[in-house]
Amino acid sequence: MLLRVLPAVCEEQPQPIHRHLTGLLALMPQLEQPEQYHLLRLLHVAARRRQVEVVQKCVPFLIRHLKDATHNDVILNILTEISGYEPAALDSFLPRLKEIGERFPCLIGQLARIYGAVGLVDEKTVKAIHNETQLLQDNPAKKTKKKSRK
């Protein structure tokens, strides 16, 4: 029940909650699905407030939980928010994001936004991202869907 109100509290007094956010995230596996959603909403509030130090600690947690189809859309929204102001925080996770795109082709649009933001960091990253994006576009699952539509 407390997790439902924490996002609103975080809007008003973020510092006490931000200090304990990583501890709250550690509880994620023990929570039921609605509580997990509220915890992710709390993290999204922190991401929107551009709390870089808090969010950077949470990026590995978010990447690990992308494999859960229940929350991967919400998690990608948080990561997209982060990529808008701290793209370097996601740079080392591009291979994992590529795997998620292969596993869940419906998320490729959100992943492309993240790749694009990270690609603005430097030219080397842009070239690597271009190669990764080509691999996402050549995804066999995507081709199979196109063939089945004909």
PDB file of C-alpha atoms in Angstrom:
ATOM      1  CA  MET A   1       0.000   0.000   0.000  1.00  0.00           C
ATOM      2  CA  LEU A   2       2.840   2.385   0.832  1.00  0.00           C
ATOM      3  CA  LEU A   3       4.320   1.959  -2.649  1.00  0.00           C
ATOM      4  CA  ARG A   4       1.178   3.500  -4.147  1.00  0.00           C
ATOM      5  CA  VAL A   5       1.747   6.826  -2.410  1.00  0.00           C
ATOM      6  CA  LEU A   6       5.545   7.005  -2.596  1.00  0.00           C
ATOM      7  CA  PRO A   7       5.603   8.435  -6.166  1.00  0.00           C
ATOM      8  CA  ALA A   8       3.430  11.355  -4.985  1.00  0.00           C
ATOM      9  CA  VAL A   9       5.562  11.813  -1.871  1.00  0.00           C
ATOM     10  CA  CYS A  10       8.681  11.706  -4.030  1.00  0.00           C
ATOM     11  CA  GLU A  11       7.348  14.635  -6.054  1.00  0.00           C
ATOM     12  CA  GLU A  12       7.154  16.719  -2.868  1.00  0.00           C
ATOM     13  CA  GLN A  13      10.140  15.442  -0.853  1.00  0.00           C
ATOM     14  CA  PRO A  14      12.466  13.420  -3.077  1.00  0.00           C
ATOM     15  CA  GLN A  15      15.631  13.270  -0.960  1.00  0.00           C
ATOM     16  CA  PRO A  16      14.486  10.871   1.798  1.00  0.00           C
ATOM     17  CA  ILE A  17      13.078   8.475  -0.787  1.00  0.00           C
ATOM     18  CA  HIS A  18      16.072   8.714  -3.122  1.00  0.00           C
ATOM     19  CA  ARG A  19      18.384   7.722  -0.275  1.00  0.00           C
ATOM     20  CA  HIS A  20      16.486   4.432   0.075  1.00  0.00           C
ATOM     21  CA  LEU A  21      15.577   3.765  -3.552  1.00  0.00           C
ATOM     22  CA  THR A  22      18.194   1.078  -4.178  1.00  0.00           C
ATOM     23  CA  GLY A  23      17.058  -0.714  -1.016  1.00  0.00           C
ATOM     24  CA  LEU A  24      13.469  -0.567  -2.208  1.00  0.00           C
ATOM     25  CA  LEU A  25      14.489  -1.960  -5.586  1.00  0.00           C
ATOM     26  CA  ALA A  26      16.135  -4.910  -3.855  1.00  0.00           C
ATOM     27  CA  LEU A  27      12.661  -5.864  -2.603  1.00  0.00           C
ATOM     28  CA  MET A  28      11.277  -6.140  -6.150  1.00  0.00           C
ATOM     29  CA  PRO A  29      11.368  -9.977  -6.364  1.00  0.00           C
ATOM     30  CA  GLN A  30       9.338 -10.242  -3.149  1.00  0.00           C
ATOM     31  CA  LEU A  31       6.601  -7.893  -4.345  1.00  0.00           C
ATOM     32  CA  GLU A  32       3.424  -8.759  -6.180  1.00  0.00           C
ATOM     33  CA  GLN A  33       2.930  -7.439  -9.708  1.00  0.00           C
ATOM     34  CA  PRO A  34       0.904  -4.296  -8.794  1.00  0.00           C
ATOM     35  CA  GLU A  35       3.456  -3.359  -6.123  1.00  0.00           C
ATOM     36  CA  GLN A  36       6.275  -3.863  -8.626  1.00  0.00           C
ATOM     37  CA  TYR A  37       4.512  -1.479 -10.991  1.00  0.00           C
ATOM     38  CA  HIS A  38       4.255   1.199  -8.283  1.00  0.00           C
ATOM     39  CA  LEU A  39       7.929   0.763  -7.456  1.00  0.00           C
ATOM     40  CA  LEU A  40       8.796   1.289 -11.126  1.00  0.00           C
ATOM     41  CA  ARG A  41       6.575   4.390 -11.142  1.00  0.00           C
ATOM     42  CA  LEU A  42       8.622   5.682  -8.228  1.00  0.00           C
ATOM     43  CA  LEU A  43      11.806   5.129 -10.197  1.00  0.00           C
ATOM     44  CA  HIS A  44      10.254   6.881 -13.199  1.00  0.00           C
ATOM     45  CA  VAL A  45       9.562   9.914 -10.998  1.00  0.00           C
ATOM     46  CA  ALA A  46      13.242   9.945  -9.997  1.00  0.00           C
ATOM     47  CA  ALA A  47      14.246   9.653 -13.661  1.00  0.00           C
ATOM     48  CA  ARG A  48      11.985  12.555 -14.670  1.00  0.00           C
ATOM     49  CA  ARG A  49      13.483  14.679 -11.896  1.00  0.00           C
ATOM     50  CA  ARG A  50      16.892  13.975 -13.442  1.00  0.00           C
ATOM     51  CA  GLN A  51      18.359  12.578 -10.261  1.00  0.00           C
ATOM     52  CA  VAL A  52      21.457  11.334 -12.089  1.00  0.00           C
ATOM     53  CA  GLU A  53      23.249   9.816  -9.097  1.00  0.00           C
ATOM     54  CA  VAL A  54      20.136   7.902  -8.046  1.00  0.00           C
ATOM     55  CA  VAL A  55      19.208   6.775 -11.532  1.00  0.00           C
ATOM     56  CA  GLN A  56      22.726   5.613 -12.449  1.00  0.00           C
ATOM     57  CA  LYS A  57      22.676   3.215  -9.502  1.00  0.00           C
ATOM     58  CA  CYS A  58      19.369   1.798 -10.742  1.00  0.00           C
ATOM     59  CA  VAL A  59      20.254   1.271 -14.429  1.00  0.00           C
ATOM     60  CA  PRO A  60      21.773  -2.220 -13.894  1.00  0.00           C
ATOM     61  CA  PHE A  61      18.641  -3.234 -11.971  1.00  0.00           C
ATOM     62  CA  LEU A  62      16.413  -2.003 -14.799  1.00  0.00           C
ATOM     63  CA  ILE A  63      18.459  -3.787 -17.454  1.00  0.00           C
ATOM     64  CA  ARG A  64      18.252  -7.066 -15.506  1.00  0.00           C
ATOM     65  CA  HIS A  65      14.466  -6.799 -15.284  1.00  0.00           C
ATOM     66  CA  LEU A  66      13.899  -6.083 -18.978  1.00  0.00           C
ATOM     67  CA  LYS A  67      13.447  -9.790 -19.635  1.00  0.00           C
ATOM     68  CA  ASP A  68      10.156  -9.656 -17.711  1.00  0.00           C
ATOM     69  CA  ALA A  69       7.501  -9.032 -20.365  1.00  0.00           C
ATOM     70  CA  THR A  70       5.143  -7.722 -17.685  1.00  0.00           C
ATOM     71  CA  HIS A  71       7.210  -4.615 -17.022  1.00  0.00           C
ATOM     72  CA  ASN A  72       9.615  -4.246 -19.944  1.00  0.00           C
ATOM     73  CA  ASP A  73       7.568  -1.462 -21.561  1.00  0.00           C
ATOM     74  CA  VAL A  74       7.561   0.578 -18.331  1.00  0.00           C
ATOM     75  CA  ILE A  75      11.263  -0.081 -17.813  1.00  0.00           C
ATOM     76  CA  LEU A  76      12.072   1.034 -21.357  1.00  0.00           C
ATOM     77  CA  ASN A  77      10.134   4.247 -20.744  1.00  0.00           C
ATOM     78  CA  ILE A  78      12.368   4.891 -17.731  1.00  0.00           C
ATOM     79  CA  LEU A  79      15.507   4.075 -19.720  1.00  0.00           C
ATOM     80  CA  THR A  80      14.328   6.339 -22.565  1.00  0.00           C
ATOM     81  CA  GLU A  81      13.883   9.149 -20.048  1.00  0.00           C
ATOM     82  CA  ILE A  82      17.403   8.549 -18.725  1.00  0.00           C
ATOM     83  CA  SER A  83      18.889   8.419 -22.226  1.00  0.00           C
ATOM     84  CA  GLY A  84      17.560  11.922 -22.844  1.00  0.00           C
ATOM     85  CA  TYR A  85      19.875  13.520 -20.289  1.00  0.00           C
ATOM     86  CA  GLU A  86      22.454  10.857 -19.327  1.00  0.00           C
ATOM     87  CA  PRO A  87      22.994   8.655 -22.412  1.00  0.00           C
ATOM     88  CA  ALA A  88      26.457   7.563 -21.293  1.00  0.00           C
ATOM     89  CA  ALA A  89      24.827   5.670 -18.397  1.00  0.00           C
ATOM     90  CA  LEU A  90      23.368   3.242 -20.960  1.00  0.00           C
ATOM     91  CA  ASP A  91      26.379   2.911 -23.263  1.00  0.00           C
ATOM     92  CA  SER A  92      27.731  -0.308 -21.761  1.00  0.00           C
ATOM     93  CA  PHE A  93      24.273  -1.920 -21.824  1.00  0.00           C
ATOM     94  CA  LEU A  94      23.729  -1.720 -25.602  1.00  0.00           C
ATOM     95  CA  PRO A  95      24.475  -5.442 -26.173  1.00  0.00           C
ATOM     96  CA  ARG A  96      21.857  -6.386 -23.565  1.00  0.00           C
ATOM     97  CA  LEU A  97      19.360  -3.980 -25.123  1.00  0.00           C
ATOM     98  CA  LYS A  98      20.013  -5.633 -28.485  1.00  0.00           C
ATOM     99  CA  GLU A  99      19.165  -9.027 -26.957  1.00  0.00           C
ATOM    100  CA  ILE A 100      15.921  -7.600 -25.605  1.00  0.00           C
ATOM    101  CA  GLY A 101      15.068  -6.263 -29.074  1.00  0.00           C
ATOM    102  CA  GLU A 102      15.624  -9.704 -30.554  1.00  0.00           C
ATOM    103  CA  ARG A 103      13.480 -11.341 -27.895  1.00  0.00           C
ATOM    104  CA  PHE A 104      10.719  -8.706 -27.969  1.00  0.00           C
ATOM    105  CA  PRO A 105      10.549  -7.169 -31.484  1.00  0.00           C
ATOM    106  CA  CYS A 106       7.603  -4.988 -30.434  1.00  0.00           C
ATOM    107  CA  LEU A 107      10.048  -2.925 -28.326  1.00  0.00           C
ATOM    108  CA  ILE A 108      12.375  -2.007 -31.195  1.00  0.00           C
ATOM    109  CA  GLY A 109      10.925   1.516 -31.505  1.00  0.00           C
ATOM    110  CA  GLN A 110      11.721   2.356 -27.885  1.00  0.00           C
ATOM    111  CA  LEU A 111      15.127   0.708 -28.182  1.00  0.00           C
ATOM    112  CA  ALA A 112      15.901   2.772 -31.288  1.00  0.00           C
ATOM    113  CA  ARG A 113      15.277   5.981 -29.305  1.00  0.00           C
ATOM    114  CA  ILE A 114      17.714   4.825 -26.644  1.00  0.00           C
ATOM    115  CA  TYR A 115      20.286   3.813 -29.261  1.00  0.00           C
ATOM    116  CA  GLY A 116      19.908   7.208 -30.935  1.00  0.00           C
ATOM    117  CA  ALA A 117      20.425   9.103 -27.689  1.00  0.00           C
ATOM    118  CA  VAL A 118      23.470   7.036 -26.755  1.00  0.00           C
ATOM    119  CA  GLY A 119      24.766   7.502 -30.300  1.00  0.00           C
ATOM    120  CA  LEU A 120      25.000  11.248 -29.763  1.00  0.00           C
ATOM    121  CA  VAL A 121      27.771  10.691 -27.200  1.00  0.00           C
ATOM    122  CA  ASP A 122      30.564  10.157 -29.741  1.00  0.00           C
ATOM    123  CA  GLU A 123      31.265   9.012 -33.310  1.00  0.00           C
ATOM    124  CA  LYS A 124      32.622   5.611 -32.270  1.00  0.00           C
ATOM    125  CA  THR A 125      29.427   4.890 -30.400  1.00  0.00           C
ATOM    126  CA  VAL A 126      27.355   6.047 -33.383  1.00  0.00           C
ATOM    127  CA  LYS A 127      29.086   3.533 -35.656  1.00  0.00           C
ATOM    128  CA  ALA A 128      28.641   0.718 -33.157  1.00  0.00           C
ATOM    129  CA  ILE A 129      24.992   1.664 -32.738  1.00  0.00           C
ATOM    130  CA  HIS A 130      24.465   1.687 -36.483  1.00  0.00           C
ATOM    131  CA  ASN A 131      25.765  -1.877 -36.637  1.00  0.00           C
ATOM    132  CA  GLU A 132      23.562  -2.903 -33.704  1.00  0.00           C
ATOM    133  CA  THR A 133      20.521  -1.269 -35.309  1.00  0.00           C
ATOM    134  CA  GLN A 134      21.169  -3.124 -38.551  1.00  0.00           C
ATOM    135  CA  LEU A 135      21.135  -6.357 -36.580  1.00  0.00           C
ATOM    136  CA  LEU A 136      17.824  -5.389 -34.995  1.00  0.00           C
ATOM    137  CA  GLN A 137      16.342  -4.602 -38.410  1.00  0.00           C
ATOM    138  CA  ASP A 138      17.539  -7.943 -39.763  1.00  0.00           C
ATOM    139  CA  ASN A 139      15.900  -9.761 -36.849  1.00  0.00           C
ATOM    140  CA  PRO A 140      14.677 -13.200 -38.045  1.00  0.00           C
ATOM    141  CA  ALA A 141      11.557 -12.973 -35.863  1.00  0.00           C
ATOM    142  CA  LYS A 142      10.600  -9.781 -37.668  1.00  0.00           C
ATOM    143  CA  LYS A 143      11.062 -11.418 -41.089  1.00  0.00           C
ATOM    144  CA  THR A 144       8.948 -14.383 -40.033  1.00  0.00           C
ATOM    145  CA  LYS A 145       6.097 -12.065 -39.079  1.00  0.00           C
ATOM    146  CA  LYS A 146       6.276 -10.314 -42.465  1.00  0.00           C
ATOM    147  CA  LYS A 147       6.143 -13.628 -44.331  1.00  0.00           C
ATOM    148  CA  SER A 148       3.165 -14.827 -42.310  1.00  0.00           C
ATOM    149  CA  ARG A 149       1.193 -11.694 -43.221  1.00  0.00           C
ATOM    150  CA  LYS A 150       1.413 -12.405 -46.959  1.00  0.00           C
TER     151      LYS A 150
END
